[in-house]
Coordinates of C-alpha atoms in Angstrom, one line a residue:
M204 CA -3.4 -16.3 23.9
N205 CA -1.6 -17.2 20.6
I206 CA -1.3 -14.7 17.8
R207 CA -3.5 -15.6 14.8
N208 CA -1.9 -14.4 11.6
H209 CA -3.8 -13.9 8.4
L210 CA -2.3 -13.0 5.0
I211 CA -4.2 -11.4 2.2
E212 CA -2.4 -10.7 -1.1
I213 CA -3.7 -8.5 -3.9
Q214 CA -2.1 -7.3 -7.1
C215 CA -3.6 -4.0 -8.5
N216 CA -2.9 -0.7 -10.2
H217 CA -1.9 2.4 -8.2
R218 CA -5.4 4.0 -8.6
D219 CA -7.0 1.0 -7.0
I220 CA -4.9 0.9 -3.8
N221 CA -7.2 3.2 -1.8
D222 CA -10.4 1.3 -2.6
V223 CA -8.7 -2.1 -2.0
A224 CA -7.2 -1.1 1.4
Q225 CA -10.4 0.6 2.6
A226 CA -12.6 -2.4 1.6
L227 CA -10.4 -4.9 3.4
I228 CA -9.5 -2.9 6.5
H229 CA -13.1 -1.6 7.1
S230 CA -14.5 -5.1 6.7
I231 CA -12.1 -6.6 9.2
I232 CA -12.7 -3.9 11.8
F233 CA -16.4 -4.1 11.4
F234 CA -16.3 -7.7 12.7
R235 CA -14.0 -6.7 15.6
T236 CA -16.3 -3.9 16.9
H237 CA -19.1 -3.8 19.4
G238 CA -21.8 -1.2 20.2
K239 CA -21.1 1.1 23.2
F240 CA -21.0 -0.7 26.6
N241 CA -23.4 0.7 29.2
Y242 CA -22.8 -0.4 32.8
K243 CA -25.6 -0.5 35.3
H244 CA -23.2 -1.8 38.0
E245 CA -20.1 -3.9 38.0
G246 CA -20.8 -7.2 36.3
S247 CA -24.0 -6.0 34.7
Y248 CA -23.9 -4.2 31.4
S249 CA -25.7 -3.8 28.1
I250 CA -24.2 -3.4 24.6
G251 CA -25.6 -0.7 22.4
T252 CA -26.5 -1.2 18.7
L253 CA -23.7 -1.2 16.3
G254 CA -24.5 1.0 13.3
Y255 CA -23.3 0.0 9.9
E256 CA -23.6 1.2 6.3
R257 CA -22.9 0.2 2.8
A258 CA -19.8 1.8 1.2
F259 CA -19.0 1.9 -2.5
C260 CA -15.6 1.8 -4.1
D261 CA -14.7 4.8 -6.3
Q262 CA -12.6 3.0 -9.0
F263 CA -14.6 -0.2 -9.6
D264 CA -18.0 -1.7 -9.1
L265 CA -17.9 -3.1 -5.6
S266 CA -19.6 -2.4 -2.3
Y267 CA -18.9 -3.6 1.3
I268 CA -20.2 -3.1 4.8
R269 CA -18.4 -0.9 7.3
C270 CA -19.2 0.7 10.7
S271 CA -21.3 3.9 10.2
S272 CA -19.2 5.9 12.8
L273 CA -17.9 9.0 11.0
S274 CA -15.0 9.4 13.5
L275 CA -13.9 5.8 13.0
V276 CA -14.2 5.9 9.2
T277 CA -12.2 9.1 9.1
R278 CA -9.4 7.8 11.3
I279 CA -9.1 4.6 9.2
N280 CA -9.3 6.4 5.9
N281 CA -6.7 9.0 7.0
K282 CA -4.2 6.2 7.9
I283 CA -4.9 4.5 4.5
Q284 CA -4.4 7.8 2.7
E285 CA -1.1 8.3 4.5
F286 CA -0.1 4.9 3.2
V287 CA -1.3 5.7 -0.4
D288 CA 0.6 9.0 -0.3
R289 CA 3.9 7.2 0.3
I290 CA 3.5 5.2 -2.9
T291 CA 5.7 6.4 -5.8
E292 CA 6.5 5.4 -9.3
F293 CA 9.3 3.2 -7.9
T294 CA 7.1 1.4 -5.4
H295 CA 7.0 -2.4 -5.9
S296 CA 4.7 -3.4 -3.1
G297 CA 3.2 -2.2 0.2
L298 CA 2.3 -4.1 3.3
L299 CA -0.6 -2.9 5.6
T300 CA -0.6 -4.6 9.0
L301 CA -3.7 -4.5 11.2
E302 CA -3.1 -5.8 14.8
F303 CA -5.6 -6.3 17.5
Y304 CA -4.2 -6.4 21.0
T305 CA -4.9 -6.0 24.7
K306 CA -3.0 -3.8 27.2
K307 CA -1.5 -4.7 30.6
P308 CA -0.8 -1.7 32.8
S309 CA 2.9 -1.5 33.7
R310 CA 4.6 0.4 36.5
W311 CA 6.3 3.6 35.9
P312 CA 8.5 4.4 34.0
F313 CA 7.5 1.7 31.5
N314 CA 4.7 2.0 29.0
D315 CA 1.8 -0.4 29.2
S316 CA 2.6 -3.8 27.7
K317 CA 0.8 -4.8 24.5
F318 CA -0.3 -8.4 23.8
V319 CA -1.3 -8.9 20.1
W320 CA -3.9 -11.6 19.7
E321 CA -4.7 -11.2 16.0
M322 CA -2.8 -9.9 13.1
W323 CA -3.9 -9.2 9.5
N324 CA -1.2 -8.6 6.8
I325 CA -2.5 -7.1 3.5
K326 CA 0.2 -7.3 0.9
I327 CA -0.5 -5.1 -2.2
T328 CA 1.8 -5.6 -5.2
L329 CA 1.6 -2.9 -7.8
I330 CA 1.1 -3.7 -11.5
Q331 CA 3.6 -1.6 -13.4
P332 CA 2.2 0.7 -16.1
Q333 CA 3.6 -1.3 -18.9
A334 CA 1.9 -4.4 -17.5
S335 CA -1.4 -2.8 -16.8
G336 CA -3.2 -5.4 -18.9
L337 CA -2.2 -8.2 -16.6
S338 CA -4.8 -10.0 -14.6
P339 CA -4.7 -9.7 -10.8
T340 CA -2.8 -12.5 -9.1
Q341 CA -4.9 -14.8 -7.0
G342 CA -3.5 -14.0 -3.5
A343 CA -3.6 -16.6 -0.9
S344 CA -5.3 -15.7 2.5
N345 CA -4.8 -17.7 5.6
P346 CA -6.0 -21.3 5.1
Q347 CA -9.3 -21.9 6.9
Q348 CA -11.8 -24.7 7.1
P349 CA -14.9 -24.1 4.9
L350 CA -17.7 -22.5 7.0
A351 CA -21.3 -21.8 6.3
I352 CA -21.9 -18.2 5.4
N353 CA -25.1 -16.2 5.8
N354 CA -27.1 -16.0 2.6
Q355 CA -26.7 -12.2 2.6
Y356 CA -23.1 -12.8 1.4
N357 CA -24.1 -15.1 -1.4
N358 CA -27.2 -13.7 -3.0
P359 CA -27.0 -11.2 -5.8
D360 CA -28.5 -8.4 -3.7
G361 CA -26.1 -9.0 -0.7
P362 CA -23.8 -6.3 0.6
Y363 CA -20.7 -7.9 -1.0
H364 CA -22.2 -8.3 -4.5
S365 CA -20.9 -5.9 -7.2
N366 CA -24.2 -4.5 -8.3
H367 CA -23.7 -0.8 -7.8
H368 CA -23.2 1.0 -11.1
H369 CA -21.1 4.2 -11.3
Q370 CA -19.3 5.4 -14.4
Y371 CA -17.0 2.4 -14.9
S372 CA -16.9 2.2 -18.7
H373 CA -13.2 3.0 -18.7
R374 CA -12.6 0.1 -16.3
N375 CA -14.7 -2.4 -18.2
S376 CA -11.8 -4.7 -18.8
E377 CA -11.0 -8.3 -18.0
S378 CA -8.4 -7.3 -15.4
A379 CA -10.8 -4.9 -13.6
I380 CA -13.5 -7.5 -13.5
K381 CA -11.0 -10.1 -12.1
L382 CA -9.9 -7.6 -9.5
E383 CA -13.5 -7.1 -8.4
D384 CA -14.0 -10.8 -8.2
L385 CA -10.8 -11.3 -6.2
I386 CA -11.7 -8.7 -3.6
S387 CA -15.2 -10.1 -3.3
Q388 CA -13.6 -13.5 -2.5
K389 CA -11.2 -11.8 0.0
L390 CA -14.2 -10.2 1.7
L391 CA -15.9 -13.6 2.0
D392 CA -12.6 -15.0 3.4
I393 CA -12.7 -12.3 6.1
V394 CA -16.3 -13.3 7.0
R395 CA -15.2 -17.0 7.3
I396 CA -12.2 -16.2 9.5
A397 CA -13.9 -13.6 11.7
N398 CA -16.8 -15.9 12.4
S399 CA -14.7 -19.1 12.8
E400 CA -15.0 -21.0 16.1
K401 CA -11.2 -21.0 16.2
C402 CA -11.2 -17.3 16.7
I403 CA -11.2 -16.9 20.5
L404 CA -11.7 -13.3 21.4
P405 CA -10.4 -11.7 24.6
Q406 CA -12.5 -12.1 27.7
M407 CA -14.9 -9.3 28.5
P408 CA -13.1 -7.0 31.0
T409 CA -14.5 -5.5 34.2
Q410 CA -15.6 -1.8 33.9
P411 CA -12.3 -0.4 35.3
N412 CA -10.3 -2.4 32.8
L413 CA -12.5 -1.7 29.8
D414 CA -9.9 0.4 28.0
T415 CA -7.4 -2.5 28.2
V416 CA -9.4 -4.4 25.7
F417 CA -11.5 -1.8 23.8
D418 CA -10.9 1.6 22.3
T419 CA -13.3 3.7 24.4
S420 CA -12.5 7.0 22.8
F421 CA -15.5 6.8 20.4
S422 CA -19.0 7.9 21.6
D423 CA -21.0 5.6 19.3
L424 CA -19.1 2.2 19.3
Q425 CA -16.3 0.2 20.8
P426 CA -13.7 -1.5 18.6
Y427 CA -11.2 -3.9 20.0
L428 CA -7.9 -2.1 20.5
Y429 CA -6.1 -2.1 17.2
N430 CA -3.0 -0.7 15.5
I431 CA -2.5 0.0 11.8
S432 CA 1.1 0.2 10.4
Y433 CA 2.6 -0.2 7.0
R434 CA 5.8 -0.9 5.1
I435 CA 6.6 0.1 1.5
S436 CA 9.2 -1.6 -0.7
E437 CA 10.7 0.6 -3.4
T438 CA 12.9 -0.5 -6.2
A439 CA 15.0 2.0 -8.1
P440 CA 17.4 1.3 -10.9
G441 CA 20.5 -0.4 -9.4
S442 CA 19.3 -0.3 -5.8
H443 CA 16.6 -1.6 -3.5
S444 CA 15.4 0.1 -0.4
V445 CA 12.6 -0.5 2.1
I446 CA 10.8 2.4 3.7
G447 CA 9.2 1.8 7.1
G448 CA 5.8 3.5 7.6
M449 CA 4.9 5.2 10.9
S450 CA 2.8 3.0 13.2
T451 CA -0.2 4.6 14.8
K452 CA -2.6 3.2 17.4
Y453 CA -5.8 5.3 17.6
G454 CA -6.4 6.5 21.1
G455 CA -2.8 6.0 22.3
D456 CA 0.8 5.6 21.4
G457 CA 1.9 3.6 18.3
G458 CA 4.6 1.1 17.5
T459 CA 4.8 -2.6 17.7
V460 CA 5.1 -4.6 20.9
A461 CA 8.9 -4.8 20.5
D462 CA 9.2 -1.2 19.6
T463 CA 7.3 -0.1 22.7
A464 CA 9.3 -2.2 25.0
Q465 CA 12.6 -1.1 23.6
S466 CA 11.6 2.5 23.7
S467 CA 10.6 2.3 27.3
L468 CA 13.8 0.5 28.3
K469 CA 15.9 3.1 26.5
K470 CA 14.2 6.0 28.2
F471 CA 14.6 4.3 31.6
L472 CA 18.3 3.6 31.0
L473 CA 18.9 7.1 29.7
G474 CA 17.2 8.5 32.8
T475 CA 19.2 6.4 35.1
L476 CA 22.5 7.5 33.4
E477 CA 21.5 11.2 33.7
L478 CA 21.1 10.7 37.4

């Protein structure tokens, strides 16, 4: 299965990063999650109802749909907060990567092989304080053919419409409104991509192999196995450095496919040498 790569680019202020990342990551994972599988016998199963809820951004007037599982929401938000906490005054941009993959059990002493089938890269470029009045740049997501979208995503009362009113008087500026519009468009892009006929999902596994395709650690739902990692680019006067973020896969070990393979090989070779 070929890896499908999707790029989403956003330019925003530091205070908006958490909202932006949560809205995008939660929306993607929502479309890559099923209700809990219940097997009657091999080859016969039912899929439970997937609970969902409407979430609201803290810094601007925007709402989106996410899974209503507290444990899943907490895991995702903790990883995003880890990313946000790494942002400093010298940070130029950050890249959040969301990978969906399947596992193939490997013989000892190697770790299970990971095969990524879909990757989402969310690049967030920070607007410097002196340029806070700039409008958000129109980021380009992965090109897709126009698809029909359910009316709930177009009508004024739909879940992706910015009609929830908090205390946003301090953000009532042209740049804030453009950021809201931009994120709304990105959420619609996610709907188009996730529901595209070109998005071929992994085959449903047999019961013994369920955890090679889905994360079965949750009691109320089953997302496809996924991994969230990040990179942060920092620019200091007279120098440029890139800080690599830790990679975490919920329910198992982290790292990219290459990292996992190299780590397993090193452990095997070191063990052999010690003998």
